[in-house]
Amino acid sequence: MPIGYILTVGTFTGIFMILTVSLNVLTGYAKQVSLGHAAFFAIGAYASAILTVKFGLSFWAALPCVVGITTLVGVFLGLPSLRVSHDFLVLSTIGLNFIVGSVFRYFSFFGGSMGIVGIPMPEFFGHPLGTAGFFGLTLLFVILTILTSFYFSRTWGRLAMEAFGEDEVAAKAMGINVAKFKIYAFAISSAYAGIAGALWAHYVGSVFPDNFGFDRSIDILAMLVLGGMGTIRGAVFGALVLQMLPEGLRVIQNYRMLVSGGILALMILFQPMGLLGRGSFLVKGFERLRGRLVSHEAEDMP
Amino acid sequence: MLEVEGLVVGYGKIAALMGVDLEVGEGELVAIIGANGAGKSTILAAIAGLRPVHGGAIRFRGRRIEGLPSWSRVRLGLALVPEGGRVFPDLSVEKNLRLGAFTVREPKQHLELVFSLFPVLQERRRQRVGTLSGGERQMLAIGRALMADPQLLLVDEVSMGLMPKLVPEVLETFRRLRDERGMSVLLAEQNAREALAVVDRGYVLKNGQVALHGSAEELRADPQVKQAYLGA
Ligand SMILES: Nc1ncnc2c1ncn2[C@@H]1O[C@H](COP(=O)(O)OP(=O)(O)OP(=O)(O)O)[C@@H](O)[C@H]1O
Ligand SMILES: [Mg+2]
């Protein structure tokens, strides 16, 4: 297998890991089910494309702006979640895919259906990154995403999100400012997705509205649900499996939507906690195994 | 401590409360009794900020609070034990309690207070709440509200799901909280007999209005109350 191919697969897998970890904050912790995550991904990609191609910024100068823009967009698009119930939120996030797609398609500022092309590779000390360099860059962002997200998972914010995700009335009765933390969840999630979008745009070199459709949102949610909602390891693992699997099994590529949709439906029916989520059969099995090993050791002691 | 004046609350076009007046003094134990659907839970939800108020005023420690969001009312010293407890079944007892202290900086001493009131919670502190008995969950719900260090505790139907033998015992803890910490407690109870045995005063709620109010003694002696709520 050529090394370039492996690096490319690795880069896309990394980008999707950032997306699933980002969705985990919103859907795993705060239980705000989003079928529109590709919209945040798209906004990050387009923001970076426009800032670099039309305004001549470098990738590095554009990146903080991209994070700022996607954070604000997250806040703004999170506002409806304060008013609607869970079921309607799912519907409105589906709508988000189409609204964002249409805006990019019908406004010439965003390149219309011709998209934006000629997005430059990020430069490093004056040299454009190659395939290997970009893979390294992606890996760096994956690690940063996991570390910051892990830090967040140990804060009160995550606990507050899990509380209202479970029971909004109880959370309010305990003095949790539910509205604030819901908006935080959207903002954090959107910011991460924006970074993933920027990486994607600069690696591929062009963005088109069709790159970020509803099917992408399904892919991302399927990855998270497969791995295990509410855990970072699950998010990372789900992206790894669903992004690598089609590479090994070419035939799957033609049925991507079917595979993602099918996995989503089956997991929700039979293993809603995912493969590596809390209390999944794999995790339970592992804990039992470890328990047995530990107790064996204990028995062996004189 | 708490004054409710002309409180009007509705669900859509249906009015659930039609001008309720009610008061809880400093260190007072007060019960709201009434049949199913009388509006007891609605009053507590409105005081806690979980239901928007359509008319009237709610004053807490001299301050109008009916427009404040629920989270800031908790910070002012109001805590609610919701109907059915609404504890988090997937979390441990201790995590549930710590979540109750979301608004408090130093939860340690409150944790000790809760464990001294309900020693069974200390024994089971690492246990997943889903595996607790109904009674233990109810104690946890009360404990969780106490973690917010309230001055006024609103309790919705503690007797529900409790073994009859345990009801007076749990109600007795409210007396202890009042005697030892000067806390005020407002209970909504269907179990009028048990409630009127421990509180200082009571309100009888009927179709969203206060039909009668007075000291516990007066209410216990009232022929109407006897007939309708005490089953005598
Ligand atoms: N979410 C809701 N939507 C519509 N109507 C409601 C809602 N909650 C309560 N009601 C109505 O408001 C009235 C008062 O209800 P509330 O729950 O306050 O009664 P309650 O006295 O607490 O009764 P219970 O003893 O059964 O708990 C009832 O007629 C009820 O049907
Ligand atoms: Mg009720």
GROMACS .gro file of C-alpha atoms in nm, chain A residues 16-302:
model
  287
   16PHE     CA    1  -1.378   1.263   1.165
   17MET     CA    2  -1.242   1.189   1.512
   18ILE     CA    3  -1.250   1.562   1.584
   19LEU     CA    4  -1.608   1.570   1.457
   20THR     CA    5  -1.726   1.280   1.672
   21VAL     CA    6  -1.554   1.412   1.984
   22SER     CA    7  -1.721   1.744   1.911
   23LEU     CA    8  -2.062   1.585   1.866
   24ASN     CA    9  -2.004   1.393   2.189
   25VAL     CA   10  -2.014   1.717   2.387
   26LEU     CA   11  -2.350   1.811   2.239
   27THR     CA   12  -2.520   1.474   2.204
   28GLY     CA   13  -2.323   1.254   2.443
   29TYR     CA   14  -2.309   1.489   2.741
   30ALA     CA   15  -2.592   1.736   2.688
   31LYS     CA   16  -2.821   1.484   2.513
   32GLN     CA   17  -2.908   1.735   2.243
   33VAL     CA   18  -2.941   1.497   1.953
   34SER     CA   19  -2.812   1.665   1.642
   35LEU     CA   20  -2.868   1.538   1.292
   36GLY     CA   21  -2.714   1.854   1.157
   37HIS     CA   22  -2.355   1.833   1.264
   38ALA     CA   23  -2.231   1.853   0.906
   39ALA     CA   24  -2.365   2.208   0.900
   40PHE     CA   25  -2.114   2.318   1.165
   41PHE     CA   26  -1.845   2.124   0.978
   42ALA     CA   27  -1.944   2.307   0.659
   43ILE     CA   28  -1.939   2.649   0.821
   44GLY     CA   29  -1.586   2.588   0.947
   45ALA     CA   30  -1.473   2.471   0.603
   46TYR     CA   31  -1.633   2.762   0.419
   47ALA     CA   32  -1.512   3.017   0.672
   48SER     CA   33  -1.153   2.905   0.631
   49ALA     CA   34  -1.189   2.879   0.252
   50ILE     CA   35  -1.321   3.232   0.219
   51LEU     CA   36  -1.075   3.385   0.462
   52THR     CA   37  -0.778   3.232   0.282
   53VAL     CA   38  -0.892   3.245  -0.083
   54LYS     CA   39  -1.088   3.571  -0.087
   55PHE     CA   40  -0.915   3.765   0.189
   56GLY     CA   41  -0.568   3.624   0.146
   57LEU     CA   42  -0.519   3.522   0.508
   58SER     CA   43  -0.288   3.233   0.586
   59PHE     CA   44  -0.430   2.912   0.727
   60TRP     CA   45  -0.283   3.003   1.064
   61ALA     CA   46  -0.425   3.354   1.070
   62ALA     CA   47  -0.763   3.228   0.954
   63LEU     CA   48  -0.787   2.952   1.213
   64PRO     CA   49  -0.863   3.169   1.519
   65CYS     CA   50  -1.124   3.354   1.311
   66VAL     CA   51  -1.276   3.022   1.208
   67VAL     CA   52  -1.298   2.914   1.571
   68GLY     CA   53  -1.454   3.249   1.661
   69ILE     CA   54  -1.706   3.233   1.379
   70THR     CA   55  -1.811   2.876   1.448
   71THR     CA   56  -1.840   2.944   1.820
   72LEU     CA   57  -2.076   3.233   1.749
   73VAL     CA   58  -2.270   3.028   1.497
   74GLY     CA   59  -2.302   2.756   1.761
   75VAL     CA   60  -2.443   3.005   2.010
   76PHE     CA   61  -2.685   3.139   1.754
   77LEU     CA   62  -2.800   2.801   1.625
   78GLY     CA   63  -2.822   2.672   1.981
   79LEU     CA   64  -3.083   2.932   2.075
   80PRO     CA   65  -3.378   2.738   1.928
   81SER     CA   66  -3.286   2.443   2.151
   82LEU     CA   67  -3.395   2.653   2.447
   83ARG     CA   68  -3.747   2.666   2.314
   84VAL     CA   69  -3.815   2.331   2.153
   85SER     CA   70  -3.849   1.982   2.295
   86HIS     CA   71  -3.605   1.704   2.213
   87ASP     CA   72  -3.812   1.565   1.926
   88PHE     CA   73  -3.842   1.901   1.758
   89LEU     CA   74  -3.475   1.970   1.809
   90VAL     CA   75  -3.395   1.659   1.604
   91LEU     CA   76  -3.621   1.786   1.327
   92SER     CA   77  -3.481   2.135   1.334
   93THR     CA   78  -3.123   2.009   1.320
   94ILE     CA   79  -3.214   1.808   1.010
   95GLY     CA   80  -3.342   2.132   0.863
   96LEU     CA   81  -3.012   2.297   0.947
   97ASN     CA   82  -2.831   2.082   0.689
   98PHE     CA   83  -3.056   2.207   0.416
   99ILE     CA   84  -3.060   2.570   0.524
  100VAL     CA   85  -2.683   2.593   0.545
  101GLY     CA   86  -2.645   2.398   0.220
  102SER     CA   87  -2.885   2.633   0.042
  103VAL     CA   88  -2.712   2.944   0.166
  104PHE     CA   89  -2.381   2.818   0.030
  105ARG     CA   90  -2.541   2.710  -0.294
  106TYR     CA   91  -2.747   3.020  -0.373
  107PHE     CA   92  -2.527   3.308  -0.263
  108SER     CA   93  -2.248   3.382  -0.506
  109PHE     CA   94  -2.034   3.515  -0.221
  110PHE     CA   95  -2.000   3.153  -0.113
  111GLY     CA   96  -1.919   3.037  -0.464
  112GLY     CA   97  -2.262   2.894  -0.541
  113SER     CA   98  -2.270   2.543  -0.676
  114MET     CA   99  -1.922   2.600  -0.821
  115GLY     CA  100  -1.791   2.604  -0.467
  116ILE     CA  101  -1.459   2.755  -0.372
  117VAL     CA  102  -1.144   2.612  -0.521
  118GLY     CA  103  -0.773   2.676  -0.487
  119ILE     CA  104  -0.769   2.661  -0.110
  120PRO     CA  105  -0.400   2.658  -0.022
  121MET     CA  106  -0.216   2.399   0.183
  122PRO     CA  107  -0.110   2.543   0.521
  123GLU     CA  108   0.249   2.664   0.522
  124PHE     CA  109   0.508   2.576   0.778
  125PHE     CA  110   0.811   2.810   0.785
  126GLY     CA  111   0.737   2.919   0.431
  127HIS     CA  112   0.688   2.571   0.290
  128PRO     CA  113   0.347   2.427   0.208
  129LEU     CA  114   0.280   2.111   0.405
  130GLY     CA  115   0.291   1.784   0.215
  131THR     CA  116   0.074   1.481   0.275
  132ALA     CA  117   0.287   1.365   0.566
  133GLY     CA  118   0.309   1.712   0.716
  134PHE     CA  119  -0.066   1.757   0.696
  135PHE     CA  120  -0.121   1.422   0.858
  136GLY     CA  121   0.102   1.539   1.143
  137LEU     CA  122  -0.097   1.862   1.170
  138THR     CA  123  -0.423   1.669   1.184
  139LEU     CA  124  -0.284   1.436   1.445
  140LEU     CA  125  -0.184   1.735   1.652
  141PHE     CA  126  -0.539   1.873   1.638
  142VAL     CA  127  -0.685   1.533   1.720
  143ILE     CA  128  -0.467   1.516   2.029
  144LEU     CA  129  -0.556   1.874   2.126
  145THR     CA  130  -0.923   1.800   2.079
  146ILE     CA  131  -0.906   1.486   2.292
  147LEU     CA  132  -0.705   1.656   2.566
  148THR     CA  133  -0.927   1.965   2.591
  149SER     CA  134  -1.238   1.755   2.572
  150PHE     CA  135  -1.102   1.526   2.842
  151TYR     CA  136  -1.033   1.829   3.057
  152PHE     CA  137  -1.388   1.951   2.997
  153SER     CA  138  -1.528   1.611   3.088
  154ARG     CA  139  -1.390   1.658   3.439
  155THR     CA  140  -1.550   1.997   3.498
  156TRP     CA  141  -1.882   2.099   3.648
  157GLY     CA  142  -1.993   2.196   3.301
  158ARG     CA  143  -2.002   1.837   3.185
  159LEU     CA  144  -2.183   1.731   3.502
  160ALA     CA  145  -2.439   2.007   3.451
  161MET     CA  146  -2.491   1.897   3.092
  162GLU     CA  147  -2.539   1.536   3.191
  163ALA     CA  148  -2.782   1.642   3.460
  164PHE     CA  149  -3.015   1.838   3.235
  165GLY     CA  150  -2.962   1.589   2.956
  166GLU     CA  151  -3.108   1.331   3.191
  167ASP     CA  152  -3.378   1.542   3.358
  168GLU     CA  153  -3.425   1.908   3.289
  169VAL     CA  154  -3.669   1.971   3.573
  170ALA     CA  155  -3.437   1.812   3.829
  171ALA     CA  156  -3.141   2.006   3.695
  172LYS     CA  157  -3.331   2.333   3.723
  173ALA     CA  158  -3.444   2.247   4.073
  174MET     CA  159  -3.078   2.208   4.168
  175GLY     CA  160  -2.994   2.555   4.049
  176ILE     CA  161  -2.830   2.461   3.722
  177ASN     CA  162  -2.861   2.734   3.462
  178VAL     CA  163  -2.983   2.500   3.193
  179ALA     CA  164  -3.004   2.762   2.919
  180LYS     CA  165  -2.646   2.871   2.970
  181PHE     CA  166  -2.503   2.521   2.959
  182LYS     CA  167  -2.709   2.426   2.656
  183ILE     CA  168  -2.563   2.719   2.469
  184TYR     CA  169  -2.216   2.625   2.592
  185ALA     CA  170  -2.267   2.275   2.455
  186PHE     CA  171  -2.358   2.410   2.112
  187ALA     CA  172  -2.076   2.661   2.114
  188ILE     CA  173  -1.805   2.412   2.219
  189SER     CA  174  -1.929   2.149   1.981
  190SER     CA  175  -1.948   2.392   1.693
  191ALA     CA  176  -1.600   2.528   1.757
  192TYR     CA  177  -1.442   2.183   1.737
  193ALA     CA  178  -1.642   2.104   1.424
  194GLY     CA  179  -1.519   2.430   1.274
  195ILE     CA  180  -1.157   2.321   1.319
  196ALA     CA  181  -1.238   1.989   1.152
  197GLY     CA  182  -1.397   2.182   0.865
  198ALA     CA  183  -1.093   2.404   0.822
  199LEU     CA  184  -0.861   2.102   0.811
  200TRP     CA  185  -1.085   1.932   0.559
  201ALA     CA  186  -1.104   2.237   0.332
  202HIS     CA  187  -0.730   2.290   0.322
  203TYR     CA  188  -0.652   1.925   0.269
  204VAL     CA  189  -0.901   1.872  -0.013
  205GLY     CA  190  -0.834   2.216  -0.160
  206SER     CA  191  -1.193   2.291  -0.254
  207VAL     CA  192  -1.535   2.307  -0.091
  208PHE     CA  193  -1.874   2.242  -0.249
  209PRO     CA  194  -2.216   2.251  -0.086
  210ASP     CA  195  -2.261   1.880  -0.159
  211ASN     CA  196  -1.962   1.786   0.054
  212PHE     CA  197  -2.156   1.860   0.372
  213GLY     CA  198  -2.504   1.723   0.325
  214PHE     CA  199  -2.748   1.546   0.551
  215ASP     CA  200  -2.575   1.213   0.479
  216ARG     CA  201  -2.257   1.348   0.640
  217SER     CA  202  -2.451   1.434   0.953
  218ILE     CA  203  -2.582   1.077   0.962
  219ASP     CA  204  -2.227   0.944   0.921
  220ILE     CA  205  -2.100   1.148   1.214
  221LEU     CA  206  -2.387   1.052   1.442
  222ALA     CA  207  -2.352   0.685   1.340
  223MET     CA  208  -1.982   0.694   1.433
  224LEU     CA  209  -2.056   0.838   1.774
  225VAL     CA  210  -2.342   0.600   1.844
  226LEU     CA  211  -2.138   0.300   1.726
  227GLY     CA  212  -1.845   0.390   1.950
  228GLY     CA  213  -2.050   0.496   2.249
  229MET     CA  214  -2.221   0.825   2.324
  230GLY     CA  215  -2.097   1.009   2.631
  231THR     CA  216  -1.741   0.878   2.617
  232ILE     CA  217  -1.441   1.021   2.436
  233ARG     CA  218  -1.295   0.675   2.373
  234GLY     CA  219  -1.623   0.575   2.208
  235ALA     CA  220  -1.622   0.882   1.986
  236VAL     CA  221  -1.264   0.818   1.873
  237PHE     CA  222  -1.322   0.447   1.821
  238GLY     CA  223  -1.643   0.497   1.623
  239ALA     CA  224  -1.474   0.736   1.382
  240LEU     CA  225  -1.183   0.497   1.343
  241VAL     CA  226  -1.402   0.198   1.259
  242LEU     CA  227  -1.647   0.367   1.025
  243GLN     CA  228  -1.381   0.566   0.846
  244MET     CA  229  -1.142   0.272   0.800
  245LEU     CA  230  -1.396   0.001   0.725
  246PRO     CA  231  -1.491   0.128   0.377
  247GLU     CA  232  -1.120   0.137   0.290
  248GLY     CA  233  -1.084  -0.232   0.360
  249LEU     CA  234  -1.422  -0.327   0.219
  250ARG     CA  235  -1.453  -0.129  -0.102
  251VAL     CA  236  -1.803  -0.253  -0.169
  252ILE     CA  237  -1.929  -0.070   0.139
  253GLN     CA  238  -1.841   0.262  -0.020
  254ASN     CA  239  -2.127   0.231  -0.262
  255TYR     CA  240  -2.370   0.180   0.021
  256ARG     CA  241  -2.231   0.431   0.268
  257MET     CA  242  -2.566   0.585   0.352
  258LEU     CA  243  -2.716   0.241   0.401
  259VAL     CA  244  -2.430   0.132   0.626
  260SER     CA  245  -2.438   0.448   0.840
  261GLY     CA  246  -2.815   0.455   0.864
  262GLY     CA  247  -2.829   0.083   0.937
  263ILE     CA  248  -2.565   0.100   1.208
  264LEU     CA  249  -2.740   0.396   1.365
  265ALA     CA  250  -3.076   0.219   1.375
  266LEU     CA  251  -2.939  -0.115   1.493
  267MET     CA  252  -2.721   0.032   1.764
  268ILE     CA  253  -3.002   0.246   1.902
  269LEU     CA  254  -3.226  -0.060   1.910
  270PHE     CA  255  -2.982  -0.313   2.055
  271GLN     CA  256  -2.680  -0.137   2.208
  272PRO     CA  257  -2.771   0.227   2.266
  273MET     CA  258  -2.459   0.275   2.478
  274GLY     CA  259  -2.242   0.176   2.179
  275LEU     CA  260  -1.949  -0.062   2.167
  276LEU     CA  261  -1.728   0.123   2.415
  277GLY     CA  262  -1.984   0.332   2.604
  278ARG     CA  263  -2.051   0.298   2.974
  279GLY     CA  264  -2.208  -0.038   3.049
  280SER     CA  265  -2.168  -0.182   2.699
  281PHE     CA  266  -2.107  -0.555   2.669
  282LEU     CA  267  -1.744  -0.501   2.571
  283VAL     CA  268  -1.673  -0.270   2.862
  284LYS     CA  269  -1.851  -0.503   3.106
  285GLY     CA  270  -1.657  -0.800   2.969
  286PHE     CA  271  -1.333  -0.612   3.003
  287GLU     CA  272  -1.412  -0.508   3.359
  288ARG     CA  273  -1.499  -0.867   3.449
  289LEU     CA  274  -1.176  -0.990   3.294
  290ARG     CA  275  -0.973  -0.731   3.477
  291GLY     CA  276  -1.157  -0.812   3.800
  292ARG     CA  277  -1.069  -1.178   3.754
  293LEU     CA  278  -0.705  -1.100   3.688
  294VAL     CA  279  -0.687  -0.877   3.991
  295SER     CA  280  -0.856  -1.132   4.217
  296HIS     CA  281  -0.623  -1.404   4.086
  297GLU     CA  282  -0.331  -1.191   4.182
  298ALA     CA  283  -0.482  -1.138   4.521
  299GLU     CA  284  -0.521  -1.512   4.567
  300ASP     CA  285  -0.165  -1.571   4.463
  301MET     CA  286  -0.039  -1.350   4.735
  302PRO     CA  287   0.087  -1.533   5.041
   0.00000   0.00000   0.00000
